[in-house]
CSV table of C-alpha atoms in Angstrom, one decimal:
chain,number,residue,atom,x,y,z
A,1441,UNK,CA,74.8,-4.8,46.4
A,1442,UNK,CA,74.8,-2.8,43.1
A,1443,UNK,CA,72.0,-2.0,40.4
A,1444,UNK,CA,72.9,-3.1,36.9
A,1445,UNK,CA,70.8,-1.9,33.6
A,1446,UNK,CA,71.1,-2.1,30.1
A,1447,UNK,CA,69.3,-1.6,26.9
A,1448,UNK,CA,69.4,-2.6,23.5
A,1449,UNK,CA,67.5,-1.0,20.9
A,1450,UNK,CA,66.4,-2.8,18.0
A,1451,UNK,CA,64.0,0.0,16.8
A,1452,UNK,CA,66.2,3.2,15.7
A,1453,UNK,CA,62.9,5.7,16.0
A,1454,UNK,CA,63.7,5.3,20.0
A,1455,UNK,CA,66.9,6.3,19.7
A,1456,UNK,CA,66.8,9.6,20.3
A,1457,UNK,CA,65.5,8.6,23.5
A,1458,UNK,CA,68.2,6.0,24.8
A,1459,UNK,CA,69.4,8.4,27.3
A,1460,UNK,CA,66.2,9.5,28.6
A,1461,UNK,CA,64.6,5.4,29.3
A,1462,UNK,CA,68.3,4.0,30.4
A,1463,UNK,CA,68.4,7.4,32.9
A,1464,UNK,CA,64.9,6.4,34.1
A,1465,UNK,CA,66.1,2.7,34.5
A,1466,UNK,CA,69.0,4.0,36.8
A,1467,UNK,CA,67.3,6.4,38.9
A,1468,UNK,CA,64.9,3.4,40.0
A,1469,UNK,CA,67.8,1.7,41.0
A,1470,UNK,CA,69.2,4.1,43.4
A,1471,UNK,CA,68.6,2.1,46.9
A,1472,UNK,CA,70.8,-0.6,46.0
A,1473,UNK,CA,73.8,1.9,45.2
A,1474,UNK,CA,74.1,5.5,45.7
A,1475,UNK,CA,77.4,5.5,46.2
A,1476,UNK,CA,77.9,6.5,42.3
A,1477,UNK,CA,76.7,5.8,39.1
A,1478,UNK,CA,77.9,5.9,35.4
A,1479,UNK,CA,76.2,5.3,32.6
A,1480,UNK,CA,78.0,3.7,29.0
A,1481,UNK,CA,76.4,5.1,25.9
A,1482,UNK,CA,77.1,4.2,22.1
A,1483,UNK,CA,76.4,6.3,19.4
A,1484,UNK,CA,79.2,6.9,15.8
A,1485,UNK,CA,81.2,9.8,14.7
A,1486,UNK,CA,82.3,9.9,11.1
A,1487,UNK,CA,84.2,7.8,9.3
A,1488,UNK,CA,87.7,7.5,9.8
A,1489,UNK,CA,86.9,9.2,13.3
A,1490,UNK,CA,87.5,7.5,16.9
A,1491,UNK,CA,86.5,9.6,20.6
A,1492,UNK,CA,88.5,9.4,24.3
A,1493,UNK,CA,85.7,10.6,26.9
A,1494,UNK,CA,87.9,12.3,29.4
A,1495,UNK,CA,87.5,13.2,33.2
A,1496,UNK,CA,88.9,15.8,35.1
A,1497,UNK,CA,88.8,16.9,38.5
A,1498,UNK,CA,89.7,20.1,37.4
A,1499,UNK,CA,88.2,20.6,33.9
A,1500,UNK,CA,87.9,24.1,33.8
A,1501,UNK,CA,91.9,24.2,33.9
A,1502,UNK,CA,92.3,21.0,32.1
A,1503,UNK,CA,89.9,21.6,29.5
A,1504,UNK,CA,90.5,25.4,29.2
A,1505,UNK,CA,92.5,25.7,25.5
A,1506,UNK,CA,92.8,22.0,25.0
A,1507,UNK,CA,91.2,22.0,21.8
A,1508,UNK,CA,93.6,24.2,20.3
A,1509,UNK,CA,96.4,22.3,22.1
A,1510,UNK,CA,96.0,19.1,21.1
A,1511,UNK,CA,95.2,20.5,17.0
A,1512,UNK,CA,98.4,21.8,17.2
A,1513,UNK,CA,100.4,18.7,18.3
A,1514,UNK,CA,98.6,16.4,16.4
A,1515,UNK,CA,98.9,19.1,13.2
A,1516,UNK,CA,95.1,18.9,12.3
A,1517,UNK,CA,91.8,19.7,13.6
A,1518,UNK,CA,89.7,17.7,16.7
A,1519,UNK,CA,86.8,18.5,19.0
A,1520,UNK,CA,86.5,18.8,22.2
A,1521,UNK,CA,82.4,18.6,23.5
A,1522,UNK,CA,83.0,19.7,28.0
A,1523,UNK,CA,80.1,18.5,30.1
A,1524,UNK,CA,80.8,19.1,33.4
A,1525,UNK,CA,84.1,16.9,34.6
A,1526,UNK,CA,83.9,15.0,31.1
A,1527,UNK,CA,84.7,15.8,27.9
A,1528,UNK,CA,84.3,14.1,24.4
A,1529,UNK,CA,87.8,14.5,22.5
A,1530,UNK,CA,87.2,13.4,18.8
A,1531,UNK,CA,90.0,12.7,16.7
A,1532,UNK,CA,91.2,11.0,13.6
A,1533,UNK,CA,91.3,7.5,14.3
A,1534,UNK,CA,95.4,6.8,13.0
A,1535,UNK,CA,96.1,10.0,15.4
A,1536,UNK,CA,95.2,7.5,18.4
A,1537,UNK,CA,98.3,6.7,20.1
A,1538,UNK,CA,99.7,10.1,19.6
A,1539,UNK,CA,96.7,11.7,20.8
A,1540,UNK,CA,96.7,9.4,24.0
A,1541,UNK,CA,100.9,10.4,24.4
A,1542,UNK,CA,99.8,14.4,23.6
A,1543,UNK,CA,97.2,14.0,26.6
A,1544,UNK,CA,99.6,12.5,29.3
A,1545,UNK,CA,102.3,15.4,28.2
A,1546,UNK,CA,99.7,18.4,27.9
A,1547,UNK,CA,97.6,17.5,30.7
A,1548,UNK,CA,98.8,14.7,32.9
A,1549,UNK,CA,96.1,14.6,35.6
A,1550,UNK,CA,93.4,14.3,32.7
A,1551,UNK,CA,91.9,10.9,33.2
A,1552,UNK,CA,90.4,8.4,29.5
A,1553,UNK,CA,87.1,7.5,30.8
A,1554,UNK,CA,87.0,5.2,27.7
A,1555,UNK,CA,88.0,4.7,23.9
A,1556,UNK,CA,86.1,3.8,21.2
A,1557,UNK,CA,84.3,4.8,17.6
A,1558,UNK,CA,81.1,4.7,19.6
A,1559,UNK,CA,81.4,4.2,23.2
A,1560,UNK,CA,80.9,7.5,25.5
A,1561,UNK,CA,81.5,6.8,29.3
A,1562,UNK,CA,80.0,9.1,32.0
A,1563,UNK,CA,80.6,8.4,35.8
A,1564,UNK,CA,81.2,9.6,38.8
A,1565,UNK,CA,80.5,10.4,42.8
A,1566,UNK,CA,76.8,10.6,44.0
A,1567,UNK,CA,73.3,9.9,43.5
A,1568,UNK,CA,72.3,9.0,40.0
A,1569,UNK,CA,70.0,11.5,39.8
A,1570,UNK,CA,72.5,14.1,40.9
A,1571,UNK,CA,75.1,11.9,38.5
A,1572,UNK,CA,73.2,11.9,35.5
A,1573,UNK,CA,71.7,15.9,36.1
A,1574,UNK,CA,75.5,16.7,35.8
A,1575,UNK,CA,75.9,15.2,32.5
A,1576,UNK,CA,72.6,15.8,30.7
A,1577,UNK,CA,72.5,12.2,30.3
A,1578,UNK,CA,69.0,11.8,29.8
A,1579,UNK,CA,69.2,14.0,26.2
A,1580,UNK,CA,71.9,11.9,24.9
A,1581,UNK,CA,70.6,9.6,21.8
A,1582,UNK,CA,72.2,6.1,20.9
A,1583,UNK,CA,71.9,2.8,20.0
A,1584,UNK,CA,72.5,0.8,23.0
A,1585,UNK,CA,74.3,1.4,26.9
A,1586,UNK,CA,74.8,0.2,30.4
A,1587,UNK,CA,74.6,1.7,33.2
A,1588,UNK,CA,75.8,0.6,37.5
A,1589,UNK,CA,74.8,2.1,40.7
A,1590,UNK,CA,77.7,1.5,43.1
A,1591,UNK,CA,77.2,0.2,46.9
A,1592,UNK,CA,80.9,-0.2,47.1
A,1593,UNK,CA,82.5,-3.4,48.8
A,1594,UNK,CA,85.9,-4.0,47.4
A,1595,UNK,CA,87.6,-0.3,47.1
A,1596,UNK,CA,86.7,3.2,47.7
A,1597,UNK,CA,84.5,5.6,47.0
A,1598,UNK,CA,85.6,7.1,43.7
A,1599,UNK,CA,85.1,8.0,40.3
A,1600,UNK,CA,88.1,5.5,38.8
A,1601,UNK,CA,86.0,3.3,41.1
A,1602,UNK,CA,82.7,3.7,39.6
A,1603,UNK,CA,81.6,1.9,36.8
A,1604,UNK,CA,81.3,1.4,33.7
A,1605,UNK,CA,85.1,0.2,33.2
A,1606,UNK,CA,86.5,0.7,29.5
A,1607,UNK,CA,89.7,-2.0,28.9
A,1608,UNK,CA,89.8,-2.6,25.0
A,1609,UNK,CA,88.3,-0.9,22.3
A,1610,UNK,CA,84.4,-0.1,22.6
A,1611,UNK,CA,84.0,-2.7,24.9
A,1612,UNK,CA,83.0,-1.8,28.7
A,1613,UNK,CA,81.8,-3.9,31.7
A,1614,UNK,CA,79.3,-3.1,34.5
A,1615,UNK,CA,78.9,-5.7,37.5
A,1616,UNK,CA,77.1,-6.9,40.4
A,1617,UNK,CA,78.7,-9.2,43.0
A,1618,UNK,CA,82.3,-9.6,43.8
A,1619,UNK,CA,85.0,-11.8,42.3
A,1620,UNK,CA,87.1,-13.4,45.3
A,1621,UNK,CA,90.4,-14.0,42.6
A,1622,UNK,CA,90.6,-10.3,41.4
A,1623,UNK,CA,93.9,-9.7,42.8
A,1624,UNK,CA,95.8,-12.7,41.4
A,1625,UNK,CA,94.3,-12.0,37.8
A,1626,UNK,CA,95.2,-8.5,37.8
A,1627,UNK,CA,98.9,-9.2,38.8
A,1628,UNK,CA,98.7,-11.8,35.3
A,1629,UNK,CA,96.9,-9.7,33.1
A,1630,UNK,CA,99.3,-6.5,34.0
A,1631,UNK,CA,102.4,-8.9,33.2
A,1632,UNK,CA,100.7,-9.4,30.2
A,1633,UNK,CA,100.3,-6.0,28.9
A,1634,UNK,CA,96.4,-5.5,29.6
A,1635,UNK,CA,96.3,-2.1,31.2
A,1636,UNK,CA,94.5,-2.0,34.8
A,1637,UNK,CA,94.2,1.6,36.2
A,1638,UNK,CA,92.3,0.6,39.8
A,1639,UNK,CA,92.0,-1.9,42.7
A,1640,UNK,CA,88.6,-2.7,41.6
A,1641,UNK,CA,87.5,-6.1,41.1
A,1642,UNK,CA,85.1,-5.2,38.0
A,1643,UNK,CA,88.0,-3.5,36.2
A,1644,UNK,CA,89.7,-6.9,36.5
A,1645,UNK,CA,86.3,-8.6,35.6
A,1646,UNK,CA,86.4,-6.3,32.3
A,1647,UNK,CA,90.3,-6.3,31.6
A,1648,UNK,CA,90.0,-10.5,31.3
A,1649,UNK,CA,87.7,-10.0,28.6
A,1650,UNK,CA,90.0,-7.9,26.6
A,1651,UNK,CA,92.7,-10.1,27.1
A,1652,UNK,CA,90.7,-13.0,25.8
A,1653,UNK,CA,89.8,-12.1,23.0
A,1654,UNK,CA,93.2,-9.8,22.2
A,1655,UNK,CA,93.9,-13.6,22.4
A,1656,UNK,CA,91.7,-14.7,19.6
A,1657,UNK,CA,88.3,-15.3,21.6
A,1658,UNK,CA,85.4,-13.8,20.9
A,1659,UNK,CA,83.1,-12.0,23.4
A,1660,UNK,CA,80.9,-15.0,23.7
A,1661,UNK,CA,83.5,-17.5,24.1
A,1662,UNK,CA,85.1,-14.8,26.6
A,1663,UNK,CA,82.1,-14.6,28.7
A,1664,UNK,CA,81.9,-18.7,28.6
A,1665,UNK,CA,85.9,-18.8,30.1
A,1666,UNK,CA,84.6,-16.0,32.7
A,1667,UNK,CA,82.6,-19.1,34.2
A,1668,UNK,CA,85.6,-21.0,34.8
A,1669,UNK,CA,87.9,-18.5,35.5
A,1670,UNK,CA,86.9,-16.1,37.9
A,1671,UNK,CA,85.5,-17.2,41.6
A,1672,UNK,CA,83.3,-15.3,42.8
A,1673,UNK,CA,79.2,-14.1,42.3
A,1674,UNK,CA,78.6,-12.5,40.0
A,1675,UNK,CA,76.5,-10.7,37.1
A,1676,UNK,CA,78.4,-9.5,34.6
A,1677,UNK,CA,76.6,-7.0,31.6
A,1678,UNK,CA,78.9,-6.2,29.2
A,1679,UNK,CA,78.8,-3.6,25.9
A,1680,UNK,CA,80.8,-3.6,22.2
A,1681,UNK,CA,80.3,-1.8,19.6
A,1682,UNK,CA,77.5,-3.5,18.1
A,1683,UNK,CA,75.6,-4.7,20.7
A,1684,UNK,CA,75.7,-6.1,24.3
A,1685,UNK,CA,76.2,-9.4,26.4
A,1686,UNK,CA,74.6,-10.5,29.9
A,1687,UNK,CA,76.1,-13.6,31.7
A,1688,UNK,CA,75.9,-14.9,35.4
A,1689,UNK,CA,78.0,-17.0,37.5
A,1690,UNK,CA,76.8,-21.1,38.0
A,1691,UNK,CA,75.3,-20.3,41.3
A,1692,UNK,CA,73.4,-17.2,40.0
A,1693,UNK,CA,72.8,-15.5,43.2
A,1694,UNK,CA,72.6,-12.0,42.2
A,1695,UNK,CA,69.3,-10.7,41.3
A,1696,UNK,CA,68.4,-10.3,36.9
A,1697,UNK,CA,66.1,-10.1,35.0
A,1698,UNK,CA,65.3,-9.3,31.3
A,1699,UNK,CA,62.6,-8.3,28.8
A,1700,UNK,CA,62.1,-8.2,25.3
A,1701,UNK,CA,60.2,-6.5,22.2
A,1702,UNK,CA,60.2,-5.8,18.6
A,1703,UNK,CA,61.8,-2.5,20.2
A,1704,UNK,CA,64.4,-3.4,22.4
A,1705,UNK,CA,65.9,-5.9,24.8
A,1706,UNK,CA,66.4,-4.2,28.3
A,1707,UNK,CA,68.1,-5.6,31.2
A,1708,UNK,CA,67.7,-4.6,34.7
A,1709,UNK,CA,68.6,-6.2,38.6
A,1710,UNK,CA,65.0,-5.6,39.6
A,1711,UNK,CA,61.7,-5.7,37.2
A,1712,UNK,CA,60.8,-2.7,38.7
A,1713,UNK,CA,63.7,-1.2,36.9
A,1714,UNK,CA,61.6,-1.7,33.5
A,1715,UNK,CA,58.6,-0.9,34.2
A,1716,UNK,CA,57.7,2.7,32.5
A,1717,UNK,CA,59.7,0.9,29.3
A,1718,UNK,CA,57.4,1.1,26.3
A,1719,UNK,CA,55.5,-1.7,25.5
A,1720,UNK,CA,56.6,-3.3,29.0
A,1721,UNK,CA,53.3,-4.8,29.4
A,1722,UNK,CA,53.2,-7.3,26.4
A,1723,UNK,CA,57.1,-8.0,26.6
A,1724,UNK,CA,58.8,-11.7,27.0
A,1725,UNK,CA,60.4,-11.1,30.8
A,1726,UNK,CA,62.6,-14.1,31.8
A,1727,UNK,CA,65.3,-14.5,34.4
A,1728,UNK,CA,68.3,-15.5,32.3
A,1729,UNK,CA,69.8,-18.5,33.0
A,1730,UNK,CA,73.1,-19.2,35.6
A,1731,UNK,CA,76.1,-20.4,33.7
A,1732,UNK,CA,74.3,-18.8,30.2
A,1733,UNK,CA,76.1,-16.4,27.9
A,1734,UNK,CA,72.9,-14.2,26.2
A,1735,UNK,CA,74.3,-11.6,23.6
A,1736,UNK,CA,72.6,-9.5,21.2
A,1737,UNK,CA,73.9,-7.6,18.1
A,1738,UNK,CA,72.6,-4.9,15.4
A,1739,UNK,CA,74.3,-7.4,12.8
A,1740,UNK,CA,73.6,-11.2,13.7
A,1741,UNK,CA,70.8,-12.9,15.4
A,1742,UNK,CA,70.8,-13.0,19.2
A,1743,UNK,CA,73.0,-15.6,21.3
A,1744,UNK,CA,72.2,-17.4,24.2
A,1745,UNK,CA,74.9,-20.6,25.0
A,1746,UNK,CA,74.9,-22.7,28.0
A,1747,UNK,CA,77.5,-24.8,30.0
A,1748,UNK,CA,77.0,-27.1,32.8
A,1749,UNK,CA,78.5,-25.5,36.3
């Protein structure tokens, strides 16, 4: 049993507050994992700009002078922003791969979190209250994010263990259930070049999106294969760039539910989960659908596609 939230706002004036309601929306949902807890948050850099969030069990080491290390291998300036054992690295986004190769040589037990123009991914042990006091997470402003409480079932207690997991670009996965195929996928995706860091089953849930769509899918059609492709129950909520995706599996026996306003679409495993949202009261609240894909962007019209279990 995990808690799943989400929440996509369609008014910017609430933005500076993303971090603040999704916070609120995780902290409710504490008895059904307090195991750990991570929260996925998007929000730009510049132009021409991309970010690593990295994690450290020893930042003040790790992070100690890496600023001025990683400017000088890369031969221009970056930023480093510590919170506690994270740290946002911006960099230029064609300095990338050498960025990622200066970070394994430099300081090899530094962990990417995630990568992305937008994404920012903060997890680890504990309470989410305790989880998100540690990162400030309720000042941070956005556009959209995730977030998971973990009650762990298929690996340990850890922080490459907690969710959200990062596999392609901007793109991250939180789940509730458990996929009975996860090892078998994870032994074809890694022959096929889709990095998987962890036993996890999510990871593998979130890798076989990437590798769909490095395939030519898009998220949508993804999500639609997931049906057919991975056994198991589950409730997948997934984030990109510009928006973010909910789908369940045929049998749909993992708690949802949904509501949505002028302001925002918010997702949560519970209703209760929702409640102090604003305008809560006068929202649409459904239960999506089993075997539904339901996916919302900033730059199209919102997406719901169905196929017979």
């Amino acid at each position: 049993m995990c808690g799943i939230v989400g929440l996509f706002l369609k008014d910017k004036s609430l933005e500076p507050c993303l971090g603040d309601m999704l916070t609120e929306m995780l902290i409710t949902m504490t008895d059904r994992g307090p195991d750990s807890a991570g929260i996925a948050i998007y929000r730009s850099v510049s132009a021409g700009h991309t970010k690593l969030t990295l994690q450290s069990d020893t930042p003040a080491k790790d992070f100690f002078g890496l600023e001025a290390d990683l400017s000088l291998a890369l031969g221009g300036a970056v930023s480093l922003a510590p919170v506690d054992t994270h740290a946002v690295l911006v960099i230029k986004a064609d300095d990338l791969p050498r960025a990622r190769a200066a970070l394994s040589r430099l300081r090899p037990s530094v962990r990417i979190m995630s990568s992305g123009d937008s994404l920012e991914i903060y997890k680890e042990v504990g309470l989410p209250k305790n989880v998100a006091q540690r990162f400030r997470l309720r000042s941070i402003s956005g556009t959209h994010g995730i977030g998971h409480t973990r009650m762990a079932t298929e690996s340990a207690v850890t922080t490459m263990g907690a969710h959200p997991f990062n596999t392609g670009p901007d793109q991250c996965l939180v789940h509730n259930g458990s996929l009975s195929n996860h090892n078998s996928w994870r032994r074809k995706l890694r022959r096929d070049g889709i990095h998987i860091e962890t036993e996890n089953d999510t990871e593998v849930g979130a890798a076989y999106l990437t590798w769909k769509m490095r395939h030519g899918a898009t998220l949508g059609e993804a999500l639609e294969s997931s049906l057919h492709d991975l056994d198991g129950f589950f409730t997948f909520v997934v984030g990109t760039k510009d928006g973010f995706g909910v789908v369940r599996d045929p049998i749909a026996c993992k708690p949802a539910v949904m509501a949505e306003t002028d302001q925002y679409v918010a997702f949560g495993s519970e209703y209760r989960a929702l409640v102090n949202l604003p305008g809560i009261g006068s929202a649409r609240v459904w239960e999506p659908e089993p075997a539904t894909v339901y996916f919302w962007t900033h730059s199209s019209p919102p997406l719901a596609t169905g196929r017979a279990a």
